[in-house]
Amino acid sequence: MSTPASRAPARTGHFLKQNLREYGMLISLVAIMAFFQVFTDGTLLQPLNLTNLVLQNSYIVIMALGMLLVIVAGHIDLSVGSVSGFVGALAAVLMVNHEWHFVPASLVCLAVGGLIGAAQGWFVAWFRIPSFIVTLAGMLVFKGLALALLEGQSVGPFPEAFQHLSSGFIPDPLGGSELRLTSLLLSAGVALAMVAIGWRARSHQQMHGMEVEPTPLFAVRNAVFTAIIVALAWLMASYKGLPNVLIVMFALMVVYHFVTTRTTVGRRIYALGGNEKAARLSGIRTERLSFLAFVNMGVLAALAGLVFAARLNTATPKAGLGFELDVIAACFIGGASASGGVGKVMGAVIGAFVMGVMNNGMSILGIGIDYQQVIKGLVLLAAVCVDVYNKNKA
């Protein structure tokens, strides 16, 4: 006869098996970081390189949040790189050539991104044209428009205030000499708040008789997660502190996590991707959801274009080239299903940083761009194979 003590390990093992993909991605990210930390002789996690890693991948993370909703809804968007490049070019023309203030110029750029997403979503939702075709056309159109807008030349530099969007850091009122204390305390507070929110959500699920993460596993996972956040924050605080764009990324992650897990719209998007016909028969306006998913993607692609332009401090005709590949790969590596209906915000973020750490680590090791592309392609293929295997096994 089994005792409660003997049932606990079995229950933990069963929960891990049921959520293998989610835990596996987090473990994979830690393992990849450890691998490159060792083989780069500690260069990967040096404060300067760690800060650059966040800055270099900020626009990929931002677009991955939007792409996740598009993929979950059962679609794809190949135009995000071209849209971000076009919006960066528009921002340069407004701020540099026409001397607009960066606030109204940024708002116009975000509105243009939303309109682009609306145009593409309209063709997908109501004309029933496959999203692959619509966004492939969009990729070509906006790549050409960016080239025409810039007249084939780079435009810059941007106003200094606009550059702070990507290259600025949060101020330190506490005035730490060697450590940016404000950044460190803010990170620690966020980590503790996330643990408290997780515990509250777990208790709420228990009250309703739902299956929850076993207590030992919950404690270990949150302890490790908190330690990692504080350690990384300590490293960045020893340099210049938390970048402004990291705050923007975190705010977006919180908003999209809430939307996908706690709102009716979020649940309906998953229902749409899982079975569009069933969702429509249940009263869900599937066309409107698809349309909104593309509008949202357009706005986030525009925001990513602004962040990239601010970091580069110039708009170039080739900006955004290949971004869509990294963004889509981040979502699939993070657990999104190619058939729709499956995917999590944290998975997409983890997938984006997996790609980012691999890019950064391979560059430090001196691996050429040719072999970097080969390795990233194999990693993407492996992630999709795991998804198909799990789906067939279920």
Short mmCIF file of C-alpha atoms in Angstrom, two decimals:
data_model
loop_
_atom_site.label_atom_id
_atom_site.label_comp_id
_atom_site.label_asym_id
_atom_site.label_seq_id
_atom_site.Cartn_x
_atom_site.Cartn_y
_atom_site.Cartn_z
CA MET A 1 0.00 0.00 0.00
CA SER A 2 1.46 3.34 -1.06
CA THR A 3 1.93 6.12 1.48
CA PRO A 4 1.59 9.88 0.87
CA ALA A 5 5.39 10.14 0.95
CA SER A 6 5.78 7.50 -1.73
CA ARG A 7 3.03 9.01 -3.87
CA ALA A 8 4.70 12.45 -3.88
CA PRO A 9 7.69 11.50 -6.12
CA ALA A 10 5.36 9.65 -8.48
CA ARG A 11 3.06 12.67 -8.69
CA THR A 12 6.01 14.97 -9.32
CA GLY A 13 7.30 12.65 -12.05
CA HIS A 14 3.88 12.53 -13.68
CA PHE A 15 3.58 16.33 -13.63
CA LEU A 16 7.05 16.72 -15.15
CA LYS A 17 6.16 14.24 -17.89
CA GLN A 18 2.93 16.10 -18.67
CA ASN A 19 4.76 19.46 -18.85
CA LEU A 20 8.04 18.20 -20.31
CA ARG A 21 8.14 20.75 -23.15
CA GLU A 22 7.69 23.74 -20.85
CA TYR A 23 10.35 22.68 -18.34
CA GLY A 24 12.59 21.32 -21.08
CA MET A 25 12.87 24.72 -22.80
CA LEU A 26 13.87 26.49 -19.59
CA ILE A 27 16.44 23.79 -18.83
CA SER A 28 17.70 23.99 -22.43
CA LEU A 29 18.21 27.77 -22.15
CA VAL A 30 20.19 27.35 -18.91
CA ALA A 31 22.23 24.52 -20.45
CA ILE A 32 23.02 26.55 -23.60
CA MET A 33 24.08 29.54 -21.49
CA ALA A 34 26.27 27.30 -19.33
CA PHE A 35 27.82 25.74 -22.45
CA PHE A 36 28.78 29.06 -24.02
CA GLN A 37 29.85 30.50 -20.66
CA VAL A 38 32.40 27.69 -20.35
CA PHE A 39 33.58 27.65 -23.95
CA THR A 40 33.85 31.44 -24.20
CA ASP A 41 35.96 31.51 -21.01
CA GLY A 42 33.33 33.48 -19.13
CA THR A 43 32.77 36.13 -21.80
CA LEU A 44 29.06 35.36 -22.30
CA LEU A 45 27.95 36.49 -18.84
CA GLN A 46 30.25 39.45 -18.48
CA PRO A 47 28.14 42.52 -17.57
CA LEU A 48 28.82 44.35 -20.84
CA ASN A 49 28.07 41.33 -23.02
CA LEU A 50 24.99 40.41 -20.99
CA THR A 51 23.61 43.93 -21.45
CA ASN A 52 24.36 43.77 -25.18
CA LEU A 53 22.61 40.39 -25.33
CA VAL A 54 19.42 41.97 -23.97
CA LEU A 55 19.67 44.96 -26.31
CA GLN A 56 20.41 42.83 -29.37
CA ASN A 57 17.39 40.59 -28.81
CA SER A 58 14.88 43.13 -27.55
CA TYR A 59 13.20 43.63 -30.92
CA ILE A 60 13.04 39.86 -31.51
CA VAL A 61 11.31 39.33 -28.15
CA ILE A 62 8.85 42.15 -28.85
CA MET A 63 7.88 40.70 -32.23
CA ALA A 64 7.78 37.14 -30.85
CA LEU A 65 4.95 38.17 -28.51
CA GLY A 66 2.85 39.26 -31.46
CA MET A 67 3.89 36.34 -33.64
CA LEU A 68 2.85 33.93 -30.90
CA LEU A 69 -0.76 35.13 -31.11
CA VAL A 70 -0.69 34.89 -34.91
CA ILE A 71 0.66 31.33 -34.79
CA VAL A 72 -1.73 30.28 -32.00
CA ALA A 73 -4.58 31.59 -34.17
CA GLY A 74 -3.42 29.24 -36.92
CA HIS A 75 -1.68 31.77 -39.19
CA ILE A 76 1.84 32.99 -39.96
CA ASP A 77 3.33 36.43 -40.70
CA LEU A 78 6.37 36.58 -42.98
CA SER A 79 6.30 40.38 -43.33
CA VAL A 80 7.36 41.42 -39.81
CA GLY A 81 11.00 42.03 -40.74
CA SER A 82 10.09 44.21 -43.71
CA VAL A 83 7.42 46.07 -41.71
CA SER A 84 9.89 46.85 -38.92
CA GLY A 85 12.45 48.04 -41.48
CA PHE A 86 9.84 50.21 -43.24
CA VAL A 87 8.69 51.76 -39.94
CA GLY A 88 12.31 52.48 -39.00
CA ALA A 89 12.73 54.23 -42.35
CA LEU A 90 9.53 56.22 -41.78
CA ALA A 91 10.75 57.25 -38.33
CA ALA A 92 14.05 58.45 -39.81
CA VAL A 93 12.30 60.50 -42.49
CA LEU A 94 9.99 62.13 -39.92
CA MET A 95 12.58 62.78 -37.20
CA VAL A 96 15.71 63.50 -39.25
CA ASN A 97 14.49 64.91 -42.56
CA HIS A 98 11.34 66.70 -41.30
CA GLU A 99 12.59 67.32 -37.72
CA TRP A 100 9.50 65.97 -35.97
CA HIS A 101 9.63 65.49 -32.21
CA PHE A 102 10.20 61.82 -31.42
CA VAL A 103 6.93 61.37 -29.48
CA PRO A 104 4.43 62.26 -32.25
CA ALA A 105 6.69 60.60 -34.82
CA SER A 106 6.73 57.37 -32.80
CA LEU A 107 2.94 57.47 -32.37
CA VAL A 108 2.49 57.90 -36.13
CA CYS A 109 4.84 54.97 -36.75
CA LEU A 110 2.90 52.73 -34.37
CA ALA A 111 -0.36 53.75 -36.05
CA VAL A 112 1.12 52.96 -39.47
CA GLY A 113 2.17 49.54 -38.16
CA GLY A 114 -1.38 48.93 -36.96
CA LEU A 115 -2.79 49.95 -40.36
CA ILE A 116 -0.39 47.59 -42.13
CA GLY A 117 -1.46 44.75 -39.86
CA ALA A 118 -5.11 45.67 -40.44
CA ALA A 119 -4.68 45.59 -44.21
CA GLN A 120 -3.05 42.17 -44.13
CA GLY A 121 -5.51 40.84 -41.55
CA TRP A 122 -8.41 42.01 -43.69
CA PHE A 123 -7.24 39.91 -46.64
CA VAL A 124 -6.64 36.90 -44.39
CA ALA A 125 -9.81 37.11 -42.30
CA TRP A 126 -12.49 38.12 -44.78
CA PHE A 127 -11.02 37.26 -48.18
CA ARG A 128 -9.79 33.90 -46.88
CA ILE A 129 -6.43 34.30 -48.62
CA PRO A 130 -3.81 32.14 -46.86
CA SER A 131 -1.71 34.22 -44.47
CA PHE A 132 1.46 32.76 -45.98
CA ILE A 133 0.64 34.36 -49.35
CA VAL A 134 -0.63 37.67 -47.96
CA THR A 135 2.37 38.26 -45.72
CA LEU A 136 4.84 37.02 -48.34
CA ALA A 137 3.44 39.74 -50.60
CA GLY A 138 3.69 42.18 -47.69
CA MET A 139 7.32 41.25 -47.15
CA LEU A 140 8.13 42.22 -50.74
CA VAL A 141 5.95 45.34 -50.73
CA PHE A 142 7.34 46.90 -47.56
CA LYS A 143 10.90 45.97 -48.36
CA GLY A 144 10.48 47.92 -51.60
CA LEU A 145 8.71 50.82 -49.88
CA ALA A 146 11.52 51.13 -47.32
CA LEU A 147 14.05 51.29 -50.14
CA ALA A 148 11.99 53.94 -51.94
CA LEU A 149 11.40 55.97 -48.75
CA LEU A 150 15.12 56.12 -47.97
CA GLU A 151 16.02 56.57 -51.65
CA GLY A 152 18.54 53.78 -51.30
CA GLN A 153 20.61 55.56 -48.63
CA SER A 154 20.95 55.43 -44.86
CA VAL A 155 19.32 58.24 -42.89
CA GLY A 156 20.46 59.35 -39.44
CA PRO A 157 21.45 60.04 -36.74
CA PHE A 158 18.31 60.13 -34.61
CA PRO A 159 17.66 62.66 -31.84
CA GLU A 160 19.44 61.73 -28.62
CA ALA A 161 16.18 61.48 -26.66
CA PHE A 162 14.86 58.87 -29.12
CA GLN A 163 18.08 56.84 -28.85
CA HIS A 164 17.38 56.33 -25.13
CA LEU A 165 14.54 53.99 -26.09
CA SER A 166 17.10 51.33 -26.92
CA SER A 167 20.42 52.54 -25.54
CA GLY A 168 19.31 54.25 -22.33
CA PHE A 169 19.24 52.85 -18.78
CA ILE A 170 16.89 53.50 -15.88
CA PRO A 171 18.19 56.19 -13.49
CA ASP A 172 19.65 55.31 -10.10
CA PRO A 173 18.26 57.69 -7.42
CA LEU A 174 19.94 55.58 -4.71
CA GLY A 175 23.32 56.54 -6.15
CA GLY A 176 25.25 53.27 -5.89
CA SER A 177 28.94 53.71 -6.61
CA GLU A 178 29.80 50.24 -7.93
CA LEU A 179 26.28 48.82 -8.19
CA ARG A 180 23.16 50.41 -9.61
CA LEU A 181 21.13 49.74 -6.47
CA THR A 182 17.82 50.86 -7.97
CA SER A 183 18.10 48.29 -10.76
CA LEU A 184 19.10 45.55 -8.35
CA LEU A 185 16.30 46.22 -5.85
CA LEU A 186 13.74 46.58 -8.63
CA SER A 187 14.75 43.19 -10.06
CA ALA A 188 14.60 41.52 -6.67
CA GLY A 189 11.17 43.03 -6.02
CA VAL A 190 9.89 41.81 -9.40
CA ALA A 191 11.22 38.29 -8.73
CA LEU A 192 9.50 38.13 -5.33
CA ALA A 193 6.28 39.54 -6.78
CA MET A 194 6.28 36.85 -9.47
CA VAL A 195 6.69 34.14 -6.82
CA ALA A 196 3.82 35.62 -4.79
CA ILE A 197 1.56 35.81 -7.86
CA GLY A 198 2.46 32.24 -8.79
CA TRP A 199 1.66 31.01 -5.28
CA ARG A 200 -1.67 32.85 -5.27
CA ALA A 201 -2.62 31.39 -8.66
CA ARG A 202 -1.63 27.91 -7.48
CA SER A 203 -3.75 28.26 -4.32
CA HIS A 204 -6.69 29.46 -6.39
CA GLN A 205 -6.40 26.40 -8.65
CA GLN A 206 -6.26 24.11 -5.62
CA MET A 207 -9.45 25.63 -4.23
CA HIS A 208 -11.23 24.68 -7.46
CA GLY A 209 -9.87 21.12 -7.47
CA MET A 210 -7.56 21.64 -10.44
CA GLU A 211 -4.27 19.80 -10.92
CA VAL A 212 -1.42 21.98 -9.70
CA GLU A 213 2.33 21.82 -9.70
CA PRO A 214 3.59 19.69 -6.78
CA THR A 215 4.83 21.78 -3.85
CA PRO A 216 8.49 20.57 -3.97
CA LEU A 217 8.67 21.25 -7.70
CA PHE A 218 7.02 24.66 -7.28
CA ALA A 219 9.48 25.60 -4.52
CA VAL A 220 12.57 24.44 -6.43
CA ARG A 221 11.50 26.07 -9.70
CA ASN A 222 10.77 29.43 -8.08
CA ALA A 223 13.93 29.36 -5.99
CA VAL A 224 16.05 28.70 -9.07
CA PHE A 225 14.12 31.26 -11.14
CA THR A 226 14.51 33.95 -8.45
CA ALA A 227 18.22 33.20 -8.04
CA ILE A 228 18.78 33.49 -11.81
CA ILE A 229 16.91 36.81 -12.03
CA VAL A 230 18.81 38.31 -9.09
CA ALA A 231 22.16 37.02 -10.38
CA LEU A 232 21.62 38.44 -13.87
CA ALA A 233 20.36 41.71 -12.39
CA TRP A 234 23.47 41.88 -10.19
CA LEU A 235 25.68 41.51 -13.26
CA MET A 236 23.84 44.23 -15.18
CA ALA A 237 23.73 46.47 -12.09
CA SER A 238 27.52 46.27 -11.93
CA TYR A 239 27.63 47.85 -15.41
CA LYS A 240 24.97 50.47 -16.12
CA GLY A 241 21.85 48.89 -14.65
CA LEU A 242 18.66 47.78 -16.36
CA PRO A 243 18.19 49.02 -19.94
CA ASN A 244 15.03 51.00 -20.69
CA VAL A 245 14.05 48.53 -23.38
CA LEU A 246 14.15 45.70 -20.83
CA ILE A 247 11.43 47.48 -18.86
CA VAL A 248 9.38 47.80 -22.06
CA MET A 249 9.88 44.10 -22.80
CA PHE A 250 8.88 43.06 -19.29
CA ALA A 251 5.75 45.24 -19.34
CA LEU A 252 4.71 43.68 -22.67
CA MET A 253 5.36 40.17 -21.32
CA VAL A 254 3.12 40.82 -18.31
CA VAL A 255 0.34 42.27 -20.47
CA TYR A 256 0.41 39.44 -23.02
CA HIS A 257 0.65 36.76 -20.34
CA PHE A 258 -2.45 38.25 -18.72
CA VAL A 259 -4.29 38.50 -22.06
CA THR A 260 -3.54 34.91 -23.07
CA THR A 261 -4.31 33.32 -19.70
CA ARG A 262 -6.93 35.50 -18.00
CA THR A 263 -9.11 37.07 -20.69
CA THR A 264 -11.92 35.86 -22.91
CA VAL A 265 -10.14 37.13 -26.02
CA GLY A 266 -7.06 35.07 -25.15
CA ARG A 267 -9.06 31.88 -24.66
CA ARG A 268 -10.92 32.48 -27.90
CA ILE A 269 -7.67 32.85 -29.86
CA TYR A 270 -6.56 29.43 -28.60
CA ALA A 271 -9.96 28.01 -29.52
CA LEU A 272 -9.65 29.52 -33.00
CA GLY A 273 -6.26 27.90 -33.58
CA GLY A 274 -7.34 24.59 -32.09
CA ASN A 275 -10.43 24.16 -34.28
CA GLU A 276 -11.71 27.11 -36.30
CA LYS A 277 -14.95 25.42 -37.36
CA ALA A 278 -15.85 24.44 -33.80
CA ALA A 279 -14.98 27.94 -32.57
CA ARG A 280 -17.25 29.51 -35.17
CA LEU A 281 -20.12 27.15 -34.34
CA SER A 282 -19.75 28.05 -30.67
CA GLY A 283 -20.42 31.69 -31.47
CA ILE A 284 -16.86 33.05 -31.67
CA ARG A 285 -16.33 35.69 -34.36
CA THR A 286 -13.27 34.02 -35.85
CA GLU A 287 -12.75 36.61 -38.60
CA ARG A 288 -12.49 39.44 -36.09
CA LEU A 289 -10.01 37.50 -33.95
CA SER A 290 -7.75 36.79 -36.93
CA PHE A 291 -8.00 40.45 -37.95
CA LEU A 292 -7.05 41.66 -34.45
CA ALA A 293 -4.13 39.23 -34.26
CA PHE A 294 -2.61 40.80 -37.38
CA VAL A 295 -3.32 44.36 -36.19
CA ASN A 296 -1.52 43.54 -32.95
CA MET A 297 1.37 42.03 -34.90
CA GLY A 298 1.66 45.17 -37.02
CA VAL A 299 1.87 47.43 -33.95
CA LEU A 300 4.53 45.26 -32.30
CA ALA A 301 6.52 45.04 -35.55
CA ALA A 302 6.43 48.84 -35.67
CA LEU A 303 7.60 49.08 -32.05
CA ALA A 304 10.41 46.63 -32.80
CA GLY A 305 11.36 48.74 -35.83
CA LEU A 306 11.61 51.83 -33.60
CA VAL A 307 13.72 49.96 -31.04
CA PHE A 308 16.06 48.62 -33.74
CA ALA A 309 16.41 52.02 -35.40
CA ALA A 310 17.13 53.68 -32.05
CA ARG A 311 19.82 51.08 -31.30
CA LEU A 312 21.42 51.37 -34.74
CA ASN A 313 21.00 55.19 -34.64
CA THR A 314 20.25 55.16 -38.34
CA ALA A 315 17.72 53.72 -40.77
CA THR A 316 19.12 51.57 -43.57
CA PRO A 317 17.41 49.96 -46.59
CA LYS A 318 18.45 46.51 -45.34
CA ALA A 319 17.07 46.93 -41.82
CA GLY A 320 14.82 44.06 -40.76
CA LEU A 321 16.33 41.59 -43.21
CA GLY A 322 15.78 38.07 -41.88
CA PHE A 323 14.06 39.18 -38.66
CA GLU A 324 10.99 37.13 -39.50
CA LEU A 325 13.05 33.92 -39.46
CA ASP A 326 14.38 34.53 -35.94
CA VAL A 327 10.94 35.58 -34.68
CA ILE A 328 9.13 32.54 -36.10
CA ALA A 329 11.91 30.25 -34.92
CA ALA A 330 11.67 31.73 -31.40
CA CYS A 331 7.96 30.87 -31.22
CA PHE A 332 8.38 27.32 -32.49
CA ILE A 333 11.43 26.64 -30.32
CA GLY A 334 9.45 28.03 -27.38
CA GLY A 335 6.73 25.41 -27.80
CA ALA A 336 4.21 26.93 -30.21
CA SER A 337 2.58 24.39 -32.50
CA ALA A 338 2.79 24.75 -36.25
CA SER A 339 -0.86 23.67 -36.47
CA GLY A 340 -2.06 26.42 -34.09
CA GLY A 341 -3.83 26.41 -30.74
CA VAL A 342 -0.71 25.77 -28.65
CA GLY A 343 1.90 28.16 -27.27
CA LYS A 344 2.77 30.29 -24.24
CA VAL A 345 4.16 33.79 -23.82
CA MET A 346 7.06 32.67 -21.62
CA GLY A 347 7.85 29.93 -24.13
CA ALA A 348 8.17 32.48 -26.93
CA VAL A 349 10.41 34.68 -24.76
CA ILE A 350 12.60 31.72 -23.81
CA GLY A 351 12.77 30.68 -27.47
CA ALA A 352 13.87 34.20 -28.43
CA PHE A 353 16.66 34.15 -25.87
CA VAL A 354 17.72 30.65 -26.96
CA MET A 355 18.23 32.08 -30.46
CA GLY A 356 19.91 35.17 -29.04
CA VAL A 357 22.34 33.28 -26.80
CA MET A 358 23.23 30.97 -29.69
CA ASN A 359 23.89 33.92 -32.01
CA ASN A 360 25.96 35.73 -29.41
CA GLY A 361 27.87 32.67 -28.23
CA MET A 362 28.72 31.47 -31.74
CA SER A 363 29.89 34.96 -32.70
CA ILE A 364 32.20 35.09 -29.66
CA LEU A 365 33.59 31.67 -30.60
CA GLY A 366 34.32 32.96 -34.11
CA ILE A 367 31.88 30.64 -35.90
CA GLY A 368 31.09 32.06 -39.33
CA ILE A 369 27.65 33.30 -40.29
CA ASP A 370 27.36 30.41 -42.75
CA TYR A 371 27.61 27.72 -40.08
CA GLN A 372 25.53 29.81 -37.67
CA GLN A 373 22.64 29.62 -40.12
CA VAL A 374 23.10 25.86 -40.48
CA ILE A 375 23.04 25.32 -36.71
CA LYS A 376 19.99 27.57 -36.19
CA GLY A 377 18.15 25.77 -38.97
CA LEU A 378 18.83 22.39 -37.38
CA VAL A 379 17.69 23.64 -33.98
CA LEU A 380 14.42 24.91 -35.51
CA LEU A 381 13.87 21.60 -37.31
CA ALA A 382 14.50 19.69 -34.09
CA ALA A 383 11.97 21.84 -32.21
CA VAL A 384 9.26 21.22 -34.81
CA CYS A 385 10.06 17.49 -34.84
CA VAL A 386 9.56 17.37 -31.07
CA ASP A 387 6.21 19.15 -31.48
CA VAL A 388 5.05 16.69 -34.15
CA TYR A 389 6.28 13.72 -32.08
CA ASN A 390 4.38 14.88 -29.00
CA LYS A 391 1.25 15.52 -31.04
CA ASN A 392 1.34 12.07 -32.67
CA LYS A 393 2.05 10.42 -29.33
CA ALA A 394 -0.96 12.13 -27.76
#
